[in-house]
Coordinates of C-alpha atoms and ligand atoms in Angstrom, one line a residue:
M1 CA -0.5 19.1 23.0
G2 CA -0.6 15.4 21.9
L3 CA -2.5 13.4 19.5
R4 CA -6.2 14.0 18.8
K5 CA -8.6 12.2 21.2
D6 CA -10.1 10.2 18.3
F7 CA -6.7 9.3 16.9
L8 CA -7.1 6.1 14.8
W9 CA -4.6 3.7 16.3
G10 CA -4.6 0.3 14.6
G11 CA -3.1 -2.0 12.1
A12 CA -3.2 -2.6 8.4
V13 CA -3.3 -5.6 6.1
A14 CA -4.5 -6.4 2.6
A15 CA -7.1 -9.0 1.6
H16 CA -4.8 -11.2 -0.6
Q17 CA -2.1 -11.3 2.0
L18 CA -4.2 -12.8 4.8
E19 CA -7.6 -14.0 3.7
G20 CA -6.9 -17.2 1.8
G21 CA -10.1 -18.8 0.7
W22 CA -8.9 -17.9 -2.8
D23 CA -11.5 -19.9 -4.6
Q24 CA -14.2 -19.9 -2.0
G25 CA -17.5 -18.0 -1.7
G26 CA -17.6 -17.4 -5.4
K27 CA -14.3 -15.6 -5.5
G28 CA -12.5 -15.3 -8.8
W29 CA -8.7 -15.5 -9.4
S30 CA -6.8 -12.3 -8.7
I31 CA -3.3 -11.5 -9.9
A32 CA -2.0 -12.4 -6.5
D33 CA -3.2 -16.0 -7.1
V34 CA -0.6 -16.5 -9.9
M35 CA 2.4 -15.2 -8.0
T36 CA 4.7 -17.9 -6.5
A37 CA 6.6 -17.7 -3.3
G38 CA 10.0 -16.1 -3.5
G39 CA 12.4 -15.6 -0.7
N40 CA 14.8 -13.1 0.9
G41 CA 16.5 -11.7 -2.2
I42 CA 14.6 -14.2 -4.5
P43 CA 11.9 -12.6 -6.6
R44 CA 8.4 -14.1 -6.9
R45 CA 7.5 -15.4 -10.3
I46 CA 4.3 -14.7 -12.3
T47 CA 3.0 -17.9 -13.9
D48 CA 0.7 -18.1 -16.9
G49 CA -2.4 -19.2 -15.0
I50 CA -2.3 -21.5 -12.0
L51 CA 0.1 -24.4 -12.5
E52 CA 0.3 -27.8 -10.9
G53 CA 3.2 -28.2 -8.5
E54 CA 3.8 -24.4 -7.9
N55 CA 3.6 -22.8 -4.4
Y56 CA 1.1 -19.9 -4.4
P57 CA 1.3 -18.6 -0.8
N58 CA -1.7 -16.3 -1.2
H59 CA -4.1 -19.2 -1.8
E60 CA -4.3 -20.1 1.8
A61 CA -2.4 -17.2 3.4
I62 CA -3.4 -17.2 7.1
D63 CA -7.0 -18.2 6.4
F64 CA -8.4 -15.0 7.8
Y65 CA -11.4 -15.9 5.7
H66 CA -12.3 -18.4 8.4
H67 CA -10.5 -16.8 11.3
Y68 CA -11.6 -13.2 11.1
K69 CA -13.8 -13.2 14.2
E70 CA -11.0 -14.6 16.3
D71 CA -8.4 -12.2 14.8
I72 CA -10.6 -9.1 15.1
A73 CA -11.3 -10.0 18.7
L74 CA -7.5 -9.9 19.3
F75 CA -7.3 -6.5 17.6
G76 CA -10.1 -5.4 19.9
E77 CA -8.2 -6.7 22.9
M78 CA -5.3 -4.4 21.9
G79 CA -7.7 -1.5 21.8
F80 CA -7.6 -0.9 18.1
K81 CA -9.6 2.1 16.9
A82 CA -9.1 1.3 13.2
F83 CA -8.4 -1.8 11.1
R84 CA -7.2 -1.2 7.6
T85 CA -7.8 -3.9 5.1
S86 CA -8.8 -4.1 1.5
I87 CA -11.9 -5.6 -0.3
A88 CA -10.8 -8.3 -2.7
W89 CA -12.2 -7.1 -6.0
T90 CA -12.6 -10.7 -7.1
R91 CA -14.9 -11.5 -4.2
I92 CA -17.3 -8.8 -5.4
Y93 CA -16.7 -9.1 -9.2
P94 CA -15.0 -12.4 -9.7
N95 CA -13.9 -11.6 -13.3
G96 CA -13.9 -7.8 -13.0
D97 CA -16.2 -7.4 -16.0
D98 CA -19.2 -9.3 -14.6
E99 CA -22.7 -7.7 -14.9
E100 CA -23.7 -8.4 -11.3
P101 CA -21.8 -8.5 -8.1
N102 CA -21.3 -11.7 -6.1
E103 CA -23.7 -11.5 -3.1
E104 CA -21.6 -14.0 -1.1
G105 CA -18.6 -11.8 -1.3
L106 CA -20.5 -8.7 -0.3
A107 CA -22.0 -10.5 2.7
F108 CA -18.5 -11.6 3.8
Y109 CA -17.4 -8.0 4.2
D110 CA -20.7 -7.0 5.7
D111 CA -20.0 -9.4 8.5
M112 CA -16.4 -8.6 8.8
F113 CA -17.2 -4.8 9.2
D114 CA -19.9 -5.6 11.7
T115 CA -17.4 -7.6 13.7
C116 CA -15.0 -4.6 13.7
H117 CA -17.8 -2.3 14.9
K118 CA -18.6 -4.7 17.7
Y119 CA -15.2 -3.8 19.1
G120 CA -15.4 -0.1 18.4
I121 CA -13.0 -0.6 15.4
E122 CA -13.4 1.7 12.4
P123 CA -12.7 -0.2 9.1
V124 CA -10.3 1.7 6.8
I125 CA -10.7 0.2 3.4
T126 CA -8.5 0.1 0.3
L127 CA -10.3 -0.7 -2.9
Q128 CA -7.3 -2.0 -4.9
H129 CA -4.4 -3.4 -3.0
F130 CA -2.4 -5.5 -5.5
E131 CA -5.3 -7.8 -6.2
M132 CA -6.9 -7.0 -9.6
P133 CA -9.0 -9.7 -11.2
Y134 CA -6.7 -11.9 -13.2
N135 CA -9.3 -11.9 -16.0
L136 CA -8.8 -8.2 -16.4
A137 CA -5.1 -8.6 -16.7
K138 CA -5.4 -11.4 -19.3
K139 CA -8.2 -10.1 -21.3
Y140 CA -7.6 -6.3 -21.2
N141 CA -3.9 -6.1 -20.1
G142 CA -5.2 -4.3 -17.0
F143 CA -5.2 -0.5 -16.9
M144 CA -3.6 -0.3 -20.3
D145 CA -7.2 -0.6 -21.4
K146 CA -9.5 2.3 -20.6
R147 CA -12.4 -0.1 -20.1
C148 CA -10.8 -1.0 -16.8
I149 CA -11.5 2.5 -15.5
D150 CA -15.2 1.8 -15.8
F151 CA -14.9 -1.6 -14.2
F152 CA -13.1 -0.1 -11.3
E153 CA -15.7 2.7 -11.0
K154 CA -18.5 0.1 -11.0
F155 CA -16.7 -2.0 -8.3
S156 CA -16.2 1.1 -6.2
R157 CA -19.8 2.3 -6.5
T158 CA -21.0 -1.2 -5.5
C159 CA -18.8 -1.0 -2.4
F160 CA -19.9 2.6 -1.5
E161 CA -23.6 1.8 -1.8
R162 CA -23.4 -1.5 0.1
Y163 CA -21.1 -0.3 2.9
K164 CA -22.5 3.3 3.3
G165 CA -22.5 4.1 7.0
K166 CA -20.3 1.1 7.9
V167 CA -17.1 2.3 6.2
K168 CA -16.1 6.0 6.8
Y169 CA -12.5 5.9 5.5
W170 CA -11.7 4.7 2.0
M171 CA -8.6 4.6 -0.2
T172 CA -8.4 4.0 -3.9
F173 CA -5.1 2.4 -5.1
N174 CA -2.5 1.1 -2.7
E175 CA 1.0 2.4 -3.3
I176 CA 0.0 3.6 -6.7
N177 CA 3.5 5.1 -7.1
N178 CA 5.5 2.0 -6.5
Q179 CA 5.6 1.2 -10.2
S180 CA 7.5 4.5 -10.9
A181 CA 10.4 3.2 -8.9
A182 CA 11.1 0.4 -11.3
P183 CA 8.7 -0.1 -14.2
N184 CA 9.2 -3.9 -14.1
A185 CA 6.8 -6.9 -14.4
H186 CA 6.2 -7.3 -10.7
H187 CA 5.1 -3.8 -9.9
M188 CA 3.2 -3.2 -13.1
L189 CA 1.1 -6.4 -12.5
Q190 CA 0.6 -5.6 -8.8
E191 CA -0.4 -2.0 -9.3
G192 CA -2.0 -1.9 -12.7
G193 CA -2.8 -5.5 -13.7
V194 CA -0.4 -5.0 -16.7
L195 CA 1.4 -8.1 -18.1
L196 CA 4.6 -7.1 -19.8
K197 CA 5.9 -8.9 -22.9
E198 CA 9.4 -9.0 -24.3
G199 CA 10.0 -5.9 -26.3
D200 CA 7.3 -3.7 -24.6
N201 CA 8.2 -0.1 -23.8
A202 CA 7.8 -0.7 -20.1
E203 CA 8.3 3.0 -19.1
E204 CA 5.7 4.3 -21.6
M205 CA 3.2 1.7 -20.6
M206 CA 3.8 2.4 -16.9
Y207 CA 2.9 6.0 -17.4
Q208 CA -0.1 5.3 -19.5
S209 CA -1.6 2.7 -17.2
S210 CA -0.8 5.0 -14.2
I211 CA -2.8 7.8 -15.9
N212 CA -5.7 5.4 -16.4
E213 CA -5.5 4.3 -12.7
L214 CA -5.5 8.0 -11.6
L215 CA -8.6 8.5 -13.8
A216 CA -10.2 5.5 -12.1
S217 CA -9.3 6.9 -8.7
A218 CA -10.8 10.3 -9.6
K219 CA -14.0 8.7 -10.7
A220 CA -14.2 6.6 -7.5
V221 CA -13.6 9.8 -5.4
K222 CA -16.4 11.5 -7.2
A223 CA -18.7 8.5 -6.7
C224 CA -17.9 8.3 -3.0
H225 CA -18.7 12.0 -2.5
E226 CA -22.0 11.5 -4.2
I227 CA -23.0 8.3 -2.5
D228 CA -21.8 8.9 1.0
P229 CA -20.9 12.5 1.7
D230 CA -20.1 11.6 5.3
A231 CA -17.2 9.3 4.3
M232 CA -13.7 10.4 3.5
I233 CA -11.7 9.0 0.6
G234 CA -8.0 9.2 0.3
C235 CA -5.1 8.1 -1.9
M236 CA -2.3 5.8 -0.8
I237 CA 1.3 6.7 -1.6
A238 CA 4.4 4.7 -0.9
M239 CA 6.5 7.3 0.8
C240 CA 10.2 6.8 0.8
P241 CA 11.8 10.2 1.4
I242 CA 14.6 10.8 -1.1
Y243 CA 17.6 12.7 0.3
A244 CA 20.3 14.4 -1.6
H245 CA 23.5 12.6 -1.0
S246 CA 25.4 15.9 -0.4
C247 CA 24.8 19.6 -0.6
N248 CA 26.3 19.7 -4.1
P249 CA 23.5 21.5 -6.0
K250 CA 23.7 18.8 -8.6
D251 CA 22.7 16.2 -6.0
V252 CA 19.9 18.5 -4.9
M253 CA 18.6 18.9 -8.4
E254 CA 18.8 15.1 -8.8
K255 CA 16.8 14.7 -5.6
T256 CA 14.2 17.2 -7.0
W257 CA 13.7 15.1 -10.1
A258 CA 13.7 11.8 -8.1
D259 CA 10.9 13.3 -6.0
Y260 CA 8.9 14.4 -9.1
K261 CA 9.1 11.0 -10.7
R262 CA 8.1 9.2 -7.5
Y263 CA 5.5 11.6 -6.2
W264 CA 3.8 13.1 -9.3
Y265 CA 0.9 10.7 -8.5
C266 CA 0.2 12.6 -5.3
D267 CA 0.1 15.9 -7.1
V268 CA -2.6 14.5 -9.3
H269 CA -4.6 13.0 -6.4
A270 CA -4.3 16.1 -4.2
K271 CA -4.3 18.9 -6.8
G272 CA -6.5 17.4 -9.5
K273 CA -4.0 17.8 -12.4
V274 CA -1.0 16.3 -14.0
P275 CA 2.0 18.6 -13.2
N276 CA 3.8 20.4 -15.9
Y277 CA 7.1 18.8 -15.1
M278 CA 5.6 15.4 -16.0
F279 CA 4.3 16.6 -19.4
K280 CA 7.8 18.0 -20.1
Y281 CA 9.5 14.7 -19.1
W282 CA 7.3 12.7 -21.4
E283 CA 7.9 15.1 -24.3
R284 CA 11.7 15.1 -23.7
N285 CA 11.8 11.3 -23.6
N286 CA 9.5 10.7 -26.5
L287 CA 7.0 8.9 -24.4
N288 CA 3.6 8.8 -25.9
V289 CA 1.3 9.3 -22.9
V290 CA -2.2 10.4 -23.7
V291 CA -4.3 12.6 -21.3
T292 CA -7.2 14.1 -23.2
D293 CA -8.9 17.4 -22.3
E294 CA -12.0 15.5 -21.2
E295 CA -9.8 13.4 -18.9
K296 CA -8.2 16.5 -17.4
E297 CA -11.7 17.6 -16.3
I298 CA -12.2 14.2 -14.7
L299 CA -9.0 14.5 -12.7
K300 CA -10.1 17.9 -11.4
D301 CA -13.2 16.3 -9.8
G302 CA -11.1 13.6 -8.2
I303 CA -9.3 15.5 -5.4
V304 CA -9.0 13.3 -2.4
D305 CA -10.0 14.2 1.2
Y306 CA -6.8 13.0 2.9
I307 CA -3.5 11.5 2.0
G308 CA -2.8 8.0 3.2
F309 CA 0.8 6.8 3.0
S310 CA 3.1 3.9 3.9
Y311 CA 6.4 4.6 5.4
Y312 CA 9.2 2.0 5.8
M313 CA 12.5 3.5 4.7
S314 CA 14.2 6.4 3.0
F315 CA 16.6 6.6 0.0
A316 CA 19.5 8.8 -0.9
V317 CA 20.4 9.9 -4.4
A318 CA 23.5 11.3 -6.1
A319 CA 23.8 13.1 -9.4
R320 CA 25.1 11.2 -12.4
E321 CA 27.6 13.1 -14.5
D322 CA 26.3 11.3 -17.7
N323 CA 22.8 12.3 -16.8
P324 CA 22.4 16.0 -17.7
D325 CA 18.7 16.2 -17.5
F326 CA 18.4 14.0 -14.5
N327 CA 16.8 11.1 -16.2
F328 CA 17.9 8.7 -13.5
Y329 CA 15.9 5.7 -14.7
E330 CA 17.6 5.6 -18.1
G331 CA 19.1 2.1 -18.4
G332 CA 18.7 1.4 -14.7
A333 CA 16.3 1.0 -11.9
L334 CA 15.9 1.5 -8.2
V335 CA 18.1 0.2 -5.5
G336 CA 18.7 -3.5 -5.5
A337 CA 17.5 -4.0 -9.0
G338 CA 21.0 -3.8 -10.5
G339 CA 22.0 -1.7 -13.5
K340 CA 23.0 1.9 -13.4
S341 CA 21.3 3.5 -10.4
D342 CA 21.7 6.9 -8.8
F343 CA 20.4 5.6 -5.5
V344 CA 23.3 5.4 -3.1
K345 CA 23.7 3.9 0.3
N346 CA 23.0 6.2 3.2
E347 CA 25.9 5.6 5.5
Y348 CA 24.0 7.1 8.5
L349 CA 21.4 4.4 8.6
G350 CA 21.2 0.7 9.5
A351 CA 18.8 -1.8 7.8
T352 CA 16.5 -4.7 8.4
D353 CA 17.4 -8.3 7.5
W354 CA 15.8 -7.6 4.1
G355 CA 18.1 -4.6 3.6
W356 CA 15.4 -1.9 4.1
P357 CA 17.0 1.2 5.6
I358 CA 15.7 2.1 9.1
D359 CA 15.1 5.8 9.4
P360 CA 12.6 7.0 12.1
L361 CA 13.3 10.7 11.6
G362 CA 12.5 10.2 7.9
L363 CA 8.9 9.7 9.0
R364 CA 8.8 13.2 10.6
Y365 CA 10.3 14.5 7.4
A366 CA 7.7 12.7 5.3
L367 CA 4.8 14.1 7.4
N368 CA 6.2 17.6 7.0
W369 CA 6.8 17.1 3.2
F370 CA 3.1 16.1 2.7
S371 CA 1.7 18.6 5.0
T372 CA 3.4 21.6 3.6
R373 CA 3.0 20.5 0.0
Y374 CA -0.7 19.6 0.1
D375 CA -2.2 21.1 3.2
Q376 CA -4.4 18.0 3.6
P377 CA -5.1 15.7 6.6
L378 CA -2.7 12.8 6.6
M379 CA -3.0 9.2 7.7
I380 CA 0.0 6.8 8.2
V381 CA -1.5 3.6 6.9
E382 CA 1.5 1.4 7.0
N383 CA 4.7 1.4 9.0
G384 CA 6.4 -1.7 10.4
M385 CA 9.4 -4.0 10.5
G386 CA 9.7 -7.4 8.8
A387 CA 11.9 -9.6 10.9
Y388 CA 12.8 -13.3 11.6
D389 CA 11.0 -14.0 14.9
K390 CA 11.9 -16.9 17.2
K391 CA 9.2 -18.7 19.0
E392 CA 10.5 -20.1 22.3
E393 CA 9.7 -23.5 23.8
D394 CA 7.0 -21.9 26.1
G395 CA 5.4 -20.3 23.0
S396 CA 6.5 -16.7 23.7
V397 CA 8.2 -14.4 21.2
D398 CA 10.5 -11.7 22.4
D399 CA 10.4 -9.2 19.6
S400 CA 12.0 -6.2 21.3
Y401 CA 13.6 -5.1 18.0
R402 CA 10.1 -4.6 16.6
I403 CA 9.1 -2.6 19.7
D404 CA 12.2 -0.4 19.3
Y405 CA 11.5 0.1 15.6
L406 CA 7.8 1.1 16.2
R407 CA 8.6 3.2 19.3
N408 CA 11.2 5.3 17.4
H409 CA 8.8 5.9 14.5
I410 CA 5.9 6.7 16.7
R411 CA 8.1 9.2 18.6
A412 CA 9.0 10.9 15.3
M413 CA 5.3 10.9 14.4
I414 CA 4.3 12.6 17.6
D415 CA 7.0 15.2 17.1
A416 CA 5.5 16.0 13.7
V417 CA 2.2 16.6 15.4
N418 CA 3.4 18.4 18.5
K419 CA 6.3 20.4 17.1
D420 CA 5.5 20.8 13.4
G421 CA 1.7 21.1 13.6
V422 CA 0.9 18.3 11.2
D423 CA -2.8 17.3 10.9
L424 CA -2.7 13.5 11.5
L425 CA -5.8 11.3 11.5
G426 CA -4.3 8.0 12.5
Y427 CA -1.6 5.4 12.5
T428 CA -2.2 1.8 11.3
M429 CA 1.0 -0.1 11.6
W430 CA 1.8 -2.9 9.2
A431 CA 0.8 -5.7 9.9
P432 CA -0.7 -6.5 13.3
I433 CA -0.7 -10.2 12.5
D434 CA 1.9 -12.2 10.6
I435 CA 0.8 -12.5 6.9
V436 CA 2.3 -13.3 3.5
S437 CA 4.9 -10.8 2.4
A438 CA 3.8 -8.9 -0.7
S439 CA 7.3 -8.5 -2.3
S440 CA 8.7 -11.9 -1.5
G441 CA 5.7 -14.2 -0.8
E442 CA 7.4 -15.3 2.5
M443 CA 5.6 -16.2 5.7
D444 CA 8.8 -15.9 7.7
K445 CA 9.1 -12.2 7.0
R446 CA 7.0 -11.4 10.0
Y447 CA 5.5 -8.0 11.1
G448 CA 2.9 -9.0 13.6
F449 CA 2.0 -8.5 17.2
I450 CA 0.3 -11.8 16.8
Y451 CA 2.4 -14.8 15.7
V452 CA 0.8 -17.2 13.2
N453 CA 2.1 -20.7 13.2
K454 CA 3.0 -21.2 9.6
N455 CA 6.4 -21.0 7.8
N456 CA 7.7 -20.4 4.3
A457 CA 7.2 -24.1 3.4
G458 CA 3.5 -23.7 4.4
E459 CA 3.9 -25.9 7.5
G460 CA 2.1 -25.1 10.7
D461 CA -1.4 -25.3 12.2
L462 CA -2.2 -21.6 11.7
S463 CA -2.7 -21.1 15.4
R464 CA -2.3 -17.5 16.7
S465 CA -0.3 -16.4 19.8
K466 CA 0.7 -13.0 21.3
K467 CA 4.2 -11.7 21.0
K468 CA 5.8 -9.3 23.5
S469 CA 4.9 -6.4 21.2
F470 CA 1.2 -7.2 21.6
Y471 CA 1.2 -6.0 25.2
W472 CA 3.4 -3.0 24.4
Y473 CA 1.1 -1.7 21.6
K474 CA -2.0 -2.2 23.8
H475 CA -0.4 0.1 26.3
V476 CA 0.6 2.7 23.7
I477 CA -3.1 2.8 22.5
E478 CA -4.4 3.0 26.1
T479 CA -2.2 6.1 26.8
N480 CA -2.8 7.6 23.3
G481 CA 0.9 7.5 22.7
E482 CA 1.9 9.2 26.0
E483 CA 3.8 6.2 27.2
L484 CA 5.9 4.4 24.6
Ligands
LIG501 C1 3.8 -2.3 1.2 C2 2.5 -2.9 0.7 O1 4.6 -2.1 0.1 O2 4.6 -2.9 2.1 C3 2.2 -4.2 1.5 O3 1.5 -2.0 0.7 C4 3.4 -4.9 1.9 O4 1.3 -4.9 0.8 C5 4.2 -4.0 2.8 O5 3.1 -6.2 2.5 C6 5.5 -4.7 3.3 O6 6.2 -5.3 2.3 P1 6.6 -6.8 2.3 O7 7.1 -7.1 1.0 O8 7.6 -7.0 3.4 O9 5.4 -7.6 2.6

């Protein structure tokens, strides 16, 4: 009973949200570099290039680029077995379509991974976490252009060859399925480097660029298997369980289709083919999405070794009377985005200050859903609570609410292993140190065990200090989850 002995306890971040050093070491601009700071309920803007007078929070972030030794030492002190981060594509290929990689960028990650190993920490690496080269977005419109598949494959091969033996766990695209929730400018840029224009058929483009990303993922999986057969390479899915609002069969059918539209990506990653229901959907809705026979063969070779997923919240969905074929995106988008939405409030759940429903049992549901559907090892690669933390006069931060959140989720996770027999490799919570929020660009939306002295206005000396949760998580790891 209990978690495996080599369970990968740790924390997860993404390069663009913490590194800073946006124009140092030969790094090129990424799409994150043209996203302004938003706020709680205020969307980030995408500017046309980098403009004077705008606030781009990812440019400095928390300057991990210069603090990584100190920060990884703190992760080591907590007993981390794993540290999930991403390789900024633009440190390796500054423009994405360069002939040769940038040695200074490669060397930076060499040293970072060596530092992890010094503390017995296994790097878990995402290749594309919302940080495509800006040049690829501008010149090719990101994954709308099939040439980006080759650029990604080349970048991946460079990483596998260079870090063979140092990195055992890889992931291709972070939260590749987020764009399905709302084919809007923010998600399409973050996940696929696609810049939408007025009058574009966003839904059709979202599906086509998704197919191209899935092909790029499949090619990277194949390359990883060839170059480093000892490594494991997974996908990364944003898992938000979708519950039927009631036992009305119409609600249940609506839920079925909501699942299809959100999780078809995982079917491709784990089964190596585009599911029939998706072809039917595109046909029915006159969406011109091309997958050639040759590409179908590429997908077959791209089956992942494990399923990595993030888990923050769940949704509930109710059938719409005017929606006979359960086309729930027509004219609307996901929760919070306005318009006609079939997503409804789940009255059984509370929410964070950012309105994200809190549902620990949903994590057990999610683990079971993946496990029975795909029969693959799983890794929880993100789970955490963004909150407003208060630093006291004496420097301490009592973040008991964060401890409660994580404790309840970890309990549900352990039940899924002990009671449901789920094969789980690890748990890397989001994010062990305060970083820039991906959706809102805020610093004050904090997730960390380690407080970083910097606020939304960019003020603060970037000093690090331990919150109450730091000591709690250390003990959780020490006891392999026996004592929460
Ligand atoms: C996930 C992303 O969606 O959620 C992370 O993979 C992100 O990049 C995390 O930071 C939390 O979201 P946010 O918007 O609170 O930073």
